């Protein structure tokens, strides 16, 4: 799993990025294009699995961008959650069995139970 953190700055209409602890640098006309370039650069260094990213402005002319490659992928459903290996999504046979659904009968309360009505 690789975590890549970048500091982005806008100067003269061009966005530039430098990796916080590393050598990756890139520039582009928009933050969107710069983010795409940075994800590709991170994948060139570490392509061990899925990609997550987070972008946050610090000021109108600076931002922080983080790319996470690999790690756990969570598959949710009905209360069962299975973590996949760093290599990608887990095959269906490896997923934890879903918890048995117990039918619970929910009794609806009526106005008559409290002796009060909504429009009294």
Coordinates of C-alpha atoms in Angstrom, one line a residue:
X1 CA 0.0 0.0 0.0
X2 CA 1.4 3.4 -1.0
X3 CA 0.3 6.8 0.3
X4 CA 1.3 9.8 -1.7
X5 CA 0.7 13.3 -0.4
X6 CA 1.1 16.4 -2.6
X7 CA 1.1 20.1 -2.0
X8 CA -0.6 22.0 -4.8
X9 CA -0.1 25.7 -5.6
X10 CA -1.6 28.0 -8.2
X11 CA 0.7 30.7 -9.6
X12 CA -0.1 32.6 -12.7
X13 CA -3.0 30.4 -13.7
X14 CA -0.9 27.2 -13.6
X15 CA -1.3 24.6 -10.8
X16 CA 1.9 22.8 -9.7
X17 CA 2.3 19.9 -7.3
X18 CA 5.2 18.6 -5.3
X19 CA 5.1 15.4 -3.3
X20 CA 5.4 16.0 0.4
X21 CA 8.0 13.3 1.0
X22 CA 9.3 12.2 -2.4
X23 CA 10.3 13.3 -5.9
X24 CA 7.1 13.3 -7.8
X25 CA 6.2 16.7 -9.4
X26 CA 3.6 17.7 -12.0
X27 CA 1.8 20.8 -13.4
X28 CA -1.4 21.5 -15.3
X29 CA -3.9 24.2 -16.1
X30 CA -6.6 22.9 -13.8
X31 CA -6.8 21.0 -10.5
X32 CA -8.7 18.3 -12.2
X33 CA -6.0 17.7 -14.8
X34 CA -3.3 17.9 -12.2
X35 CA -5.1 15.3 -10.0
X36 CA -5.3 12.9 -13.0
X37 CA -1.6 13.3 -13.6
X38 CA -0.7 12.7 -10.0
X39 CA -2.8 9.6 -9.8
X40 CA -1.0 8.2 -12.9
X41 CA 2.4 9.2 -11.5
X42 CA 1.5 7.4 -8.2
X43 CA 0.4 4.3 -10.1
X44 CA 3.7 4.3 -12.0
X45 CA 5.4 3.9 -8.6
X46 CA 3.0 1.5 -6.9
X47 CA 0.3 -0.4 -8.7
X48 CA -0.6 -2.8 -6.0
X49 CA -4.4 -2.4 -6.0
X50 CA -7.3 0.0 -6.0
X51 CA -6.9 3.8 -5.9
X52 CA -8.5 6.3 -3.5
X53 CA -7.9 10.0 -3.5
X54 CA -8.7 13.0 -1.5
X55 CA -8.5 16.7 -2.5
X56 CA -8.9 19.7 -0.2
X57 CA -8.4 23.4 -0.8
X58 CA -6.3 25.1 1.9
X59 CA -6.7 28.6 0.3
X60 CA -7.9 29.7 -3.1
X61 CA -4.4 29.2 -4.4
X62 CA -3.2 26.1 -2.6
X63 CA -4.5 22.6 -1.8
X64 CA -3.5 19.2 -0.6
X65 CA -4.0 16.1 -2.6
X66 CA -3.6 12.5 -1.3
X67 CA -3.5 9.3 -3.4
X68 CA -3.8 5.9 -1.6
X69 CA -2.9 2.9 -3.7
X70 CA -3.8 -0.6 -2.5
X71 CA -5.2 -1.3 1.0
X72 CA -8.5 -2.9 1.9
X73 CA -11.6 -2.8 -0.2
X74 CA -14.8 -3.1 1.7
X75 CA -17.8 -4.9 0.3
X76 CA -20.9 -4.1 2.2
X77 CA -24.3 -5.7 2.3
X78 CA -26.9 -6.5 4.9
X79 CA -24.5 -6.0 7.8
X80 CA -21.8 -8.4 6.5
X81 CA -18.5 -6.7 5.6
X82 CA -15.6 -8.5 4.1
X83 CA -12.1 -7.0 3.6
X84 CA -10.4 -7.8 0.3
X85 CA -6.7 -8.4 0.0
X86 CA -4.5 -5.6 -1.2
X87 CA -4.4 -7.1 -4.7
X88 CA -8.0 -6.2 -5.5
X89 CA -11.6 -7.2 -4.9
X90 CA -12.2 -10.6 -3.1
X91 CA -13.8 -13.4 -5.1
X92 CA -17.4 -14.2 -4.1
X93 CA -16.3 -17.5 -2.4
X94 CA -14.0 -15.7 0.0
X95 CA -16.6 -13.2 1.3
X96 CA -17.9 -13.8 4.8
X97 CA -21.4 -15.4 4.8
X98 CA -24.2 -12.9 5.2
X99 CA -25.8 -13.0 8.7
X100 CA -29.1 -14.8 8.8
X101 CA -31.9 -12.4 8.6
X102 CA -34.3 -12.7 11.4
X103 CA -37.8 -11.5 10.8
X104 CA -38.8 -9.1 13.6
X105 CA -42.4 -8.2 13.7
X106 CA -42.7 -4.5 14.4
X107 CA -45.9 -3.5 16.0
X108 CA -47.1 -0.1 14.9
X109 CA -48.3 2.2 17.6
X110 CA -51.6 3.9 17.2
X111 CA -53.0 7.1 18.6
X112 CA -55.5 5.1 20.6
X113 CA -52.7 3.5 22.8
X114 CA -51.9 6.8 24.4
X115 CA -55.4 8.2 24.6
X116 CA -54.4 11.1 22.5
X117 CA -54.9 11.9 18.8
X118 CA -52.8 14.0 16.5
X119 CA -55.7 16.4 15.9
X120 CA -57.3 16.5 19.4

